[in-house]
Amino acid sequence: MARVEITIPEKFHFSTELDIRVGDLNYGAHMANDSIASYANEVRVQLVRAMGFESELNIEGKSLIMADAATIFKNEGFHGDRIRVDVAVVEMGRSGFELIFVFENLTKQNRLAISKAGMLFFDYINRKPTSIPDSFRAWIEEK
C-alpha cells in the first residue's frame, strides 16, 4: 500500500494549543479522524487572524480555498488531552502554498498526527485562482 509522506519543516509560523473535546471522539473513544481536519481548519483561521487579516475571505480582498489535504495518524488522542498544533507555510508559488500541521499531544507527550493542506488564493467573483497578496507573502517571509 502506498503511504502518504509529509516532510516536516524546520521552521513553523504559528502555534496554538487546544483541548480534545468530547464531541471530537469517535465510537472507539479516541479522537476521530475528521476532528484532525476540523482542528486544522481552526488553526488556519487563527493563523490568518494572527497575520492581521479579517478572515480567510478577505486577505487584501482575496480569499482562500482548499485544493487538497492529507493526514498521517501517529497516536491516539483522548478526551481532555491538551494538544499543540504547529503550522508552517511552505511551497509558496504564484497563487498557492501548502500548510503543514504537526499535532503534538502534550498530555501523552507524543505526536498525534501530521497533516498538510494545499491552499489557493481564489477570486470567488471570477471563480478562478489569483495571485498571493504581497502582505501575506511578506508576513511569511519575515517569520
CSV table of N, CA and C in Angstrom, one decimal:
chain,number,residue,atom,x,y,z
A,1,MET,N,0.8,-1.2,0.0
A,1,MET,CA,0.0,0.0,0.0
A,1,MET,C,0.9,1.2,0.0
A,2,ALA,N,0.6,2.2,-0.9
A,2,ALA,CA,1.3,3.4,-0.9
A,2,ALA,C,0.9,4.3,0.3
A,3,ARG,N,1.9,4.9,0.9
A,3,ARG,CA,1.6,5.7,2.1
A,3,ARG,C,1.9,7.2,1.8
A,4,VAL,N,1.1,8.1,2.4
A,4,VAL,CA,1.3,9.5,2.3
A,4,VAL,C,2.6,9.9,3.0
A,5,GLU,N,3.3,10.7,2.4
A,5,GLU,CA,4.6,11.2,3.0
A,5,GLU,C,4.5,12.8,3.2
A,6,ILE,N,4.8,13.3,4.3
A,6,ILE,CA,4.7,14.7,4.6
A,6,ILE,C,6.1,15.1,5.2
A,7,THR,N,6.8,16.0,4.6
A,7,THR,CA,8.1,16.4,5.2
A,7,THR,C,7.8,17.5,6.2
A,8,ILE,N,8.3,17.3,7.4
A,8,ILE,CA,8.1,18.3,8.5
A,8,ILE,C,9.2,19.4,8.3
A,9,PRO,N,8.7,20.6,8.2
A,9,PRO,CA,9.7,21.7,8.1
A,9,PRO,C,10.4,22.0,9.3
A,10,GLU,N,11.5,22.7,9.2
A,10,GLU,CA,12.4,23.1,10.4
A,10,GLU,C,11.8,24.3,11.1
A,11,LYS,N,11.0,25.1,10.4
A,11,LYS,CA,10.5,26.3,10.9
A,11,LYS,C,9.0,26.4,10.8
A,12,PHE,N,8.4,26.8,11.9
A,12,PHE,CA,6.9,27.0,11.9
A,12,PHE,C,6.6,28.5,12.1
A,13,HIS,N,5.4,28.8,11.5
A,13,HIS,CA,5.0,30.2,11.5
A,13,HIS,C,4.0,30.6,12.6
A,14,PHE,N,3.3,29.5,13.2
A,14,PHE,CA,2.3,29.8,14.2
A,14,PHE,C,2.1,28.5,15.0
A,15,SER,N,1.7,28.7,16.2
A,15,SER,CA,1.4,27.6,17.1
A,15,SER,C,0.3,28.0,18.1
A,16,THR,N,-0.6,27.0,18.4
A,16,THR,CA,-1.6,27.2,19.3
A,16,THR,C,-1.9,25.9,20.1
A,17,GLU,N,-2.6,26.0,21.2
A,17,GLU,CA,-2.9,24.8,22.0
A,17,GLU,C,-4.4,24.7,22.1
A,18,LEU,N,-4.9,23.5,22.1
A,18,LEU,CA,-6.4,23.2,22.2
A,18,LEU,C,-6.5,21.9,23.0
A,19,ASP,N,-7.7,21.8,23.5
A,19,ASP,CA,-8.1,20.6,24.3
A,19,ASP,C,-9.0,19.7,23.4
A,20,ILE,N,-8.8,18.4,23.5
A,20,ILE,CA,-9.7,17.5,22.8
A,20,ILE,C,-11.0,17.5,23.5
A,21,ARG,N,-12.1,17.8,22.8
A,21,ARG,CA,-13.4,17.8,23.3
A,21,ARG,C,-14.2,16.5,23.2
A,22,VAL,N,-15.2,16.3,24.0
A,22,VAL,CA,-15.9,15.1,23.9
A,22,VAL,C,-16.5,14.9,22.5
A,23,GLY,N,-16.9,16.0,21.9
A,23,GLY,CA,-17.5,15.9,20.5
A,23,GLY,C,-16.5,15.5,19.4
A,24,ASP,N,-15.2,15.5,19.8
A,24,ASP,CA,-14.2,15.1,18.8
A,24,ASP,C,-13.9,13.6,18.8
A,25,LEU,N,-14.6,12.9,19.7
A,25,LEU,CA,-14.3,11.5,19.8
A,25,LEU,C,-15.2,10.6,18.9
A,26,ASN,N,-14.7,9.5,18.5
A,26,ASN,CA,-15.5,8.5,17.7
A,26,ASN,C,-15.9,7.4,18.6
A,27,TYR,N,-16.5,6.4,18.0
A,27,TYR,CA,-17.0,5.2,18.7
A,27,TYR,C,-15.9,4.4,19.4
A,28,GLY,N,-14.7,4.6,19.0
A,28,GLY,CA,-13.5,4.0,19.7
A,28,GLY,C,-13.1,4.8,20.9
A,29,ALA,N,-13.7,5.9,21.2
A,29,ALA,CA,-13.5,6.7,22.3
A,29,ALA,C,-12.1,7.5,22.2
A,30,HIS,N,-11.6,7.6,21.0
A,30,HIS,CA,-10.4,8.4,20.8
A,30,HIS,C,-10.7,9.4,19.7
A,31,MET,N,-9.8,10.4,19.5
A,31,MET,CA,-10.1,11.5,18.6
A,31,MET,C,-10.4,10.9,17.2
A,32,ALA,N,-11.5,11.4,16.7
A,32,ALA,CA,-11.9,10.9,15.3
A,32,ALA,C,-11.1,11.5,14.2
A,33,ASN,N,-10.9,10.8,13.1
A,33,ASN,CA,-10.1,11.3,12.0
A,33,ASN,C,-10.6,12.6,11.5
A,34,ASP,N,-11.9,12.8,11.4
A,34,ASP,CA,-12.4,14.1,10.9
A,34,ASP,C,-12.1,15.3,11.8
A,35,SER,N,-11.9,15.0,13.1
A,35,SER,CA,-11.6,16.1,14.0
A,35,SER,C,-10.2,16.7,13.7
A,36,ILE,N,-9.3,15.9,13.2
A,36,ILE,CA,-8.0,16.4,12.8
A,36,ILE,C,-8.2,17.5,11.7
A,37,ALA,N,-9.1,17.2,10.7
A,37,ALA,CA,-9.4,18.2,9.7
A,37,ALA,C,-10.0,19.5,10.3
A,38,SER,N,-10.9,19.3,11.2
A,38,SER,CA,-11.6,20.4,11.9
A,38,SER,C,-10.6,21.2,12.7
A,39,TYR,N,-9.7,20.6,13.4
A,39,TYR,CA,-8.7,21.4,14.1
A,39,TYR,C,-7.8,22.1,13.2
A,40,ALA,N,-7.4,21.5,12.1
A,40,ALA,CA,-6.6,22.2,11.1
A,40,ALA,C,-7.3,23.4,10.5
A,41,ASN,N,-8.6,23.3,10.3
A,41,ASN,CA,-9.3,24.5,9.9
A,41,ASN,C,-9.3,25.6,10.9
A,42,GLU,N,-9.5,25.2,12.2
A,42,GLU,CA,-9.5,26.2,13.2
A,42,GLU,C,-8.1,26.9,13.3
A,43,VAL,N,-7.1,26.1,13.3
A,43,VAL,CA,-5.7,26.6,13.3
A,43,VAL,C,-5.4,27.5,12.1
A,44,ARG,N,-5.9,27.2,11.0
A,44,ARG,CA,-5.7,28.0,9.8
A,44,ARG,C,-6.4,29.4,10.0
A,45,VAL,N,-7.6,29.4,10.5
A,45,VAL,CA,-8.3,30.6,10.8
A,45,VAL,C,-7.5,31.5,11.8
A,46,GLN,N,-7.0,30.8,12.9
A,46,GLN,CA,-6.2,31.5,13.9
A,46,GLN,C,-4.9,32.1,13.2
A,47,LEU,N,-4.3,31.4,12.3
A,47,LEU,CA,-3.1,31.9,11.7
A,47,LEU,C,-3.4,33.1,10.9
A,48,VAL,N,-4.5,33.1,10.1
A,48,VAL,CA,-4.9,34.3,9.3
A,48,VAL,C,-5.1,35.5,10.2
A,49,ARG,N,-5.8,35.3,11.3
A,49,ARG,CA,-6.0,36.4,12.3
A,49,ARG,C,-4.7,36.9,12.9
A,50,ALA,N,-3.8,35.9,13.2
A,50,ALA,CA,-2.5,36.3,13.8
A,50,ALA,C,-1.7,37.2,12.8
A,51,MET,N,-2.0,37.0,11.5
A,51,MET,CA,-1.3,37.7,10.5
A,51,MET,C,-1.9,39.1,10.3
A,52,GLY,N,-3.0,39.4,11.0
A,52,GLY,CA,-3.6,40.7,11.0
A,52,GLY,C,-4.8,40.8,9.9
A,53,PHE,N,-5.2,39.7,9.4
A,53,PHE,CA,-6.3,39.8,8.4
A,53,PHE,C,-7.6,39.5,9.0
A,54,GLU,N,-8.7,40.0,8.5
A,54,GLU,CA,-10.0,39.9,9.0
A,54,GLU,C,-10.5,38.4,9.0
A,55,SER,N,-10.3,37.8,7.8
A,55,SER,CA,-10.8,36.4,7.7
A,55,SER,C,-10.2,35.8,6.4
A,56,GLU,N,-10.4,34.5,6.2
A,56,GLU,CA,-9.9,33.8,5.0
A,56,GLU,C,-10.6,34.3,3.8
A,57,LEU,N,-11.7,35.0,4.0
A,57,LEU,CA,-12.5,35.5,2.8
A,57,LEU,C,-12.1,37.0,2.5
A,58,ASN,N,-11.2,37.5,3.3
A,58,ASN,CA,-10.7,38.9,3.0
A,58,ASN,C,-9.3,39.1,3.4
A,59,ILE,N,-8.4,38.7,2.5
A,59,ILE,CA,-7.0,38.9,2.7
A,59,ILE,C,-6.6,39.8,1.5
A,60,GLU,N,-6.6,41.1,1.8
A,60,GLU,CA,-6.4,42.1,0.7
A,60,GLU,C,-7.4,41.9,-0.4
A,61,GLY,N,-8.7,41.6,0.0
A,61,GLY,CA,-9.7,41.4,-1.0
A,61,GLY,C,-9.8,40.1,-1.7
A,62,LYS,N,-8.8,39.2,-1.3
A,62,LYS,CA,-8.8,37.9,-1.9
A,62,LYS,C,-9.2,36.8,-0.8
A,63,SER,N,-9.5,35.6,-1.3
A,63,SER,CA,-9.9,34.6,-0.4
A,63,SER,C,-9.1,33.3,-0.6
A,64,LEU,N,-9.2,32.5,0.4
A,64,LEU,CA,-8.5,31.2,0.4
A,64,LEU,C,-9.5,30.1,0.1
A,65,ILE,N,-9.0,29.1,-0.6
A,65,ILE,CA,-9.8,27.9,-0.9
A,65,ILE,C,-8.9,26.7,-0.8
A,66,MET,N,-9.3,25.6,-0.3
A,66,MET,CA,-8.5,24.4,-0.1
A,66,MET,C,-8.5,23.5,-1.4
A,67,ALA,N,-7.3,23.2,-1.8
A,67,ALA,CA,-7.2,22.4,-3.1
A,67,ALA,C,-7.1,20.9,-2.7
A,68,ASP,N,-6.4,20.5,-1.7
A,68,ASP,CA,-6.3,19.1,-1.3
A,68,ASP,C,-5.8,19.1,0.2
A,69,ALA,N,-5.9,17.9,0.7
A,69,ALA,CA,-5.5,17.7,2.1
A,69,ALA,C,-5.1,16.2,2.3
A,70,ALA,N,-4.2,16.0,3.3
A,70,ALA,CA,-3.8,14.6,3.6
A,70,ALA,C,-3.3,14.6,5.1
A,71,THR,N,-3.5,13.4,5.7
A,71,THR,CA,-3.1,13.3,7.2
A,71,THR,C,-2.5,12.0,7.4
A,72,ILE,N,-1.5,12.0,8.2
A,72,ILE,CA,-0.8,10.8,8.7
A,72,ILE,C,-1.1,10.7,10.2
A,73,PHE,N,-1.8,9.6,10.6
A,73,PHE,CA,-2.1,9.5,12.0
A,73,PHE,C,-1.0,8.7,12.7
A,74,LYS,N,-0.6,9.2,13.9
A,74,LYS,CA,0.5,8.6,14.6
A,74,LYS,C,0.1,7.9,15.9
A,75,ASN,N,-0.7,8.6,16.7
A,75,ASN,CA,-1.1,8.1,18.0
A,75,ASN,C,-2.6,8.5,18.3
A,76,GLU,N,-3.2,7.9,19.3
A,76,GLU,CA,-4.5,8.3,19.7
A,76,GLU,C,-4.5,9.5,20.6
A,77,GLY,N,-5.6,10.2,20.5
A,77,GLY,CA,-5.8,11.3,21.4
A,77,GLY,C,-7.1,11.1,22.2
A,78,PHE,N,-7.2,11.5,23.4
A,78,PHE,CA,-8.4,11.2,24.2
A,78,PHE,C,-9.0,12.5,24.8
A,79,HIS,N,-10.3,12.4,25.2
A,79,HIS,CA,-11.0,13.5,25.8
A,79,HIS,C,-10.2,14.1,26.9
A,80,GLY,N,-10.0,15.5,26.8
A,80,GLY,CA,-9.3,16.2,27.8
A,80,GLY,C,-7.8,16.4,27.5
A,81,ASP,N,-7.2,15.6,26.6
A,81,ASP,CA,-5.8,15.7,26.3
A,81,ASP,C,-5.6,17.1,25.7
A,82,ARG,N,-4.5,17.7,26.1
A,82,ARG,CA,-4.1,19.1,25.6
A,82,ARG,C,-3.2,18.8,24.4
A,83,ILE,N,-3.5,19.5,23.3
A,83,ILE,CA,-2.6,19.3,22.1
A,83,ILE,C,-2.1,20.7,21.7
A,84,ARG,N,-0.9,20.6,21.1
A,84,ARG,CA,-0.3,21.8,20.5
A,84,ARG,C,-0.3,21.5,19.0
A,85,VAL,N,-0.7,22.5,18.2
A,85,VAL,CA,-0.7,22.4,16.8
A,85,VAL,C,0.3,23.5,16.2
A,86,ASP,N,1.4,23.1,15.6
A,86,ASP,CA,2.3,23.9,14.9
A,86,ASP,C,2.0,23.9,13.4
A,87,VAL,N,2.0,25.1,12.8
A,87,VAL,CA,1.7,25.2,11.4
A,87,VAL,C,2.8,26.0,10.7
A,88,ALA,N,3.2,25.5,9.5
A,88,ALA,CA,4.1,26.2,8.7
A,88,ALA,C,3.6,26.4,7.3
A,89,VAL,N,3.9,27.5,6.7
A,89,VAL,CA,3.5,27.8,5.3
A,89,VAL,C,4.8,27.5,4.5
A,90,VAL,N,4.6,26.6,3.5
A,90,VAL,CA,5.7,26.1,2.7
A,90,VAL,C,5.3,26.1,1.2
A,91,GLU,N,6.3,26.0,0.3
A,91,GLU,CA,6.0,25.8,-1.1
A,91,GLU,C,5.1,26.9,-1.7
A,92,MET,N,5.4,28.1,-1.4
A,92,MET,CA,4.6,29.2,-2.0
A,92,MET,C,4.9,29.4,-3.4
A,93,GLY,N,3.9,29.4,-4.2
A,93,GLY,CA,4.0,29.7,-5.7
A,93,GLY,C,3.4,31.0,-6.0
A,94,ARG,N,2.9,31.1,-7.2
A,94,ARG,CA,2.2,32.3,-7.7
A,94,ARG,C,0.9,32.5,-7.0
A,95,SER,N,0.1,31.5,-6.9
A,95,SER,CA,-1.3,31.6,-6.3
A,95,SER,C,-1.5,30.6,-5.1
A,96,GLY,N,-0.6,29.7,-4.9
A,96,GLY,CA,-0.9,28.7,-3.9
A,96,GLY,C,0.3,28.4,-3.0
A,97,PHE,N,0.0,27.6,-1.9
A,97,PHE,CA,1.0,27.2,-1.0
A,97,PHE,C,0.5,26.0,-0.2
A,98,GLU,N,1.4,25.4,0.6
A,98,GLU,CA,1.0,24.3,1.4
A,98,GLU,C,1.1,24.7,2.9
A,99,LEU,N,0.2,24.2,3.7
A,99,LEU,CA,0.2,24.3,5.1
A,99,LEU,C,0.6,23.0,5.7
A,100,ILE,N,1.6,22.9,6.5
A,100,ILE,CA,2.0,21.7,7.2
A,100,ILE,C,1.6,21.9,8.7
A,101,PHE,N,0.8,20.9,9.2
A,101,PHE,CA,0.3,20.9,10.6
A,101,PHE,C,1.0,19.8,11.3
A,102,VAL,N,1.6,20.0,12.5
A,102,VAL,CA,2.1,19.0,13.3
A,102,VAL,C,1.3,19.0,14.7
A,103,PHE,N,0.6,17.9,15.0
A,103,PHE,CA,-0.2,17.8,16.2
A,103,PHE,C,0.5,17.1,17.2
A,104,GLU,N,0.9,17.7,18.3
A,104,GLU,CA,1.6,17.1,19.4
A,104,GLU,C,0.6,17.0,20.6
A,105,ASN,N,0.6,15.8,21.2
A,105,ASN,CA,-0.3,15.6,22.4
A,105,ASN,C,0.6,15.9,23.6
A,106,LEU,N,0.3,17.0,24.2
A,106,LEU,CA,1.1,17.5,25.3
A,106,LEU,C,0.9,16.6,26.6
A,107,THR,N,-0.4,16.1,26.7
A,107,THR,CA,-0.7,15.3,27.8
A,107,THR,C,0.0,13.9,27.8
A,108,LYS,N,0.0,13.3,26.6
A,108,LYS,CA,0.7,12.0,26.5
A,108,LYS,C,2.1,12.1,26.0
A,109,GLN,N,2.6,13.3,25.7
A,109,GLN,CA,3.9,13.5,25.2
A,109,GLN,C,4.3,12.7,24.0
A,110,ASN,N,3.4,12.7,23.0
A,110,ASN,CA,3.7,12.0,21.7
A,110,ASN,C,3.1,12.8,20.6
A,111,ARG,N,3.4,12.4,19.4
A,111,ARG,CA,2.9,13.0,18.2
A,111,ARG,C,1.6,12.4,17.9
A,112,LEU,N,0.5,13.2,17.7
A,112,LEU,CA,-0.8,12.7,17.4
A,112,LEU,C,-1.0,12.5,15.9
A,113,ALA,N,-0.6,13.5,15.1
A,113,ALA,CA,-0.7,13.4,13.6
A,113,ALA,C,0.1,14.5,12.9
A,114,ILE,N,0.3,14.3,11.7
A,114,ILE,CA,0.9,15.3,10.8
A,114,ILE,C,-0.1,15.4,9.6
A,115,SER,N,-0.3,16.7,9.2
A,115,SER,CA,-1.3,16.9,8.2
A,115,SER,C,-0.8,18.0,7.2
A,116,LYS,N,-1.3,18.0,6.0
A,116,LYS,CA,-1.0,19.1,5.1
A,116,LYS,C,-2.2,19.5,4.3
A,117,ALA,N,-2.3,20.7,3.9
A,117,ALA,CA,-3.4,21.2,3.1
A,117,ALA,C,-2.8,22.1,2.0
A,118,GLY,N,-3.2,21.8,0.8
A,118,GLY,CA,-2.9,22.7,-0.4
A,118,GLY,C,-3.9,23.8,-0.4
A,119,MET,N,-3.4,25.0,-0.4
A,119,MET,CA,-4.3,26.2,-0.4
A,119,MET,C,-4.0,27.1,-1.6
A,120,LEU,N,-5.1,27.7,-2.1
A,120,LEU,CA,-5.0,28.6,-3.2
A,120,LEU,C,-5.7,29.9,-2.8
A,121,PHE,N,-5.1,31.0,-3.3
A,121,PHE,CA,-5.9,32.3,-3.2
A,121,PHE,C,-6.8,32.2,-4.4
A,122,PHE,N,-8.1,32.6,-4.1
A,122,PHE,CA,-9.2,32.4,-5.1
A,122,PHE,C,-10.0,33.6,-5.2
A,123,ASP,N,-10.4,33.9,-6.4
A,123,ASP,CA,-11.3,35.0,-6.7
A,123,ASP,C,-12.7,34.4,-6.9
A,124,TYR,N,-13.5,34.6,-5.8
A,124,TYR,CA,-14.8,33.9,-5.9
A,124,TYR,C,-15.8,34.6,-6.9
A,125,ILE,N,-15.5,35.8,-7.2
A,125,ILE,CA,-16.4,36.5,-8.2
A,125,ILE,C,-16.1,35.9,-9.6
A,126,ASN,N,-14.8,35.8,-10.0
A,126,ASN,CA,-14.5,35.3,-11.3
A,126,ASN,C,-14.3,33.8,-11.3
A,127,ARG,N,-14.4,33.1,-10.1
A,127,ARG,CA,-14.3,31.7,-10.0
A,127,ARG,C,-12.9,31.1,-10.5
A,128,LYS,N,-11.8,31.8,-10.1
A,128,LYS,CA,-10.5,31.3,-10.6
A,128,LYS,C,-9.4,31.7,-9.6
A,129,PRO,N,-8.3,30.9,-9.6
A,129,PRO,CA,-7.2,31.3,-8.7
A,129,PRO,C,-6.7,32.7,-9.0
A,130,THR,N,-6.1,33.3,-8.0
A,130,THR,CA,-5.5,34.6,-8.1
A,130,THR,C,-4.2,34.6,-7.4
A,131,SER,N,-3.4,35.7,-7.6
A,131,SER,CA,-2.0,35.7,-7.0
A,131,SER,C,-2.1,35.9,-5.5
A,132,ILE,N,-1.0,35.4,-4.8
A,132,ILE,CA,-0.9,35.6,-3.4
A,132,ILE,C,-0.7,37.1,-3.1
A,133,PRO,N,-1.4,37.7,-2.2
A,133,PRO,CA,-1.2,39.1,-1.8
A,133,PRO,C,0.2,39.3,-1.3
A,134,ASP,N,0.7,40.5,-1.6
A,134,ASP,CA,2.1,40.8,-1.2
A,134,ASP,C,2.2,40.8,0.3
A,135,SER,N,1.2,41.3,1.1
A,135,SER,CA,1.4,41.4,2.5
A,135,SER,C,1.3,40.0,3.2
A,136,PHE,N,0.6,39.1,2.6
A,136,PHE,CA,0.6,37.7,3.0
A,136,PHE,C,2.0,37.1,2.8
A,137,ARG,N,2.6,37.2,1.7
A,137,ARG,CA,3.9,36.7,1.3
A,137,ARG,C,5.0,37.4,2.2
A,138,ALA,N,4.9,38.7,2.5
A,138,ALA,CA,5.8,39.4,3.3
A,138,ALA,C,5.8,38.9,4.7
A,139,TRP,N,4.6,38.7,5.3
A,139,TRP,CA,4.5,38.2,6.7
A,139,TRP,C,5.2,36.8,6.8
A,140,ILE,N,4.9,35.9,5.9
A,140,ILE,CA,5.5,34.6,5.9
A,140,ILE,C,7.1,34.7,5.8
A,141,GLU,N,7.5,35.5,4.9
A,141,GLU,CA,9.0,35.6,4.7
A,141,GLU,C,9.7,36.3,5.9
A,142,GLU,N,9.0,37.1,6.6
A,142,GLU,CA,9.6,37.8,7.8
A,142,GLU,C,9.7,36.8,9.0
A,143,LYS,N,8.8,35.8,9.1
A,143,LYS,CA,8.8,34.9,10.3
A,143,LYS,C,9.9,33.9,10.2
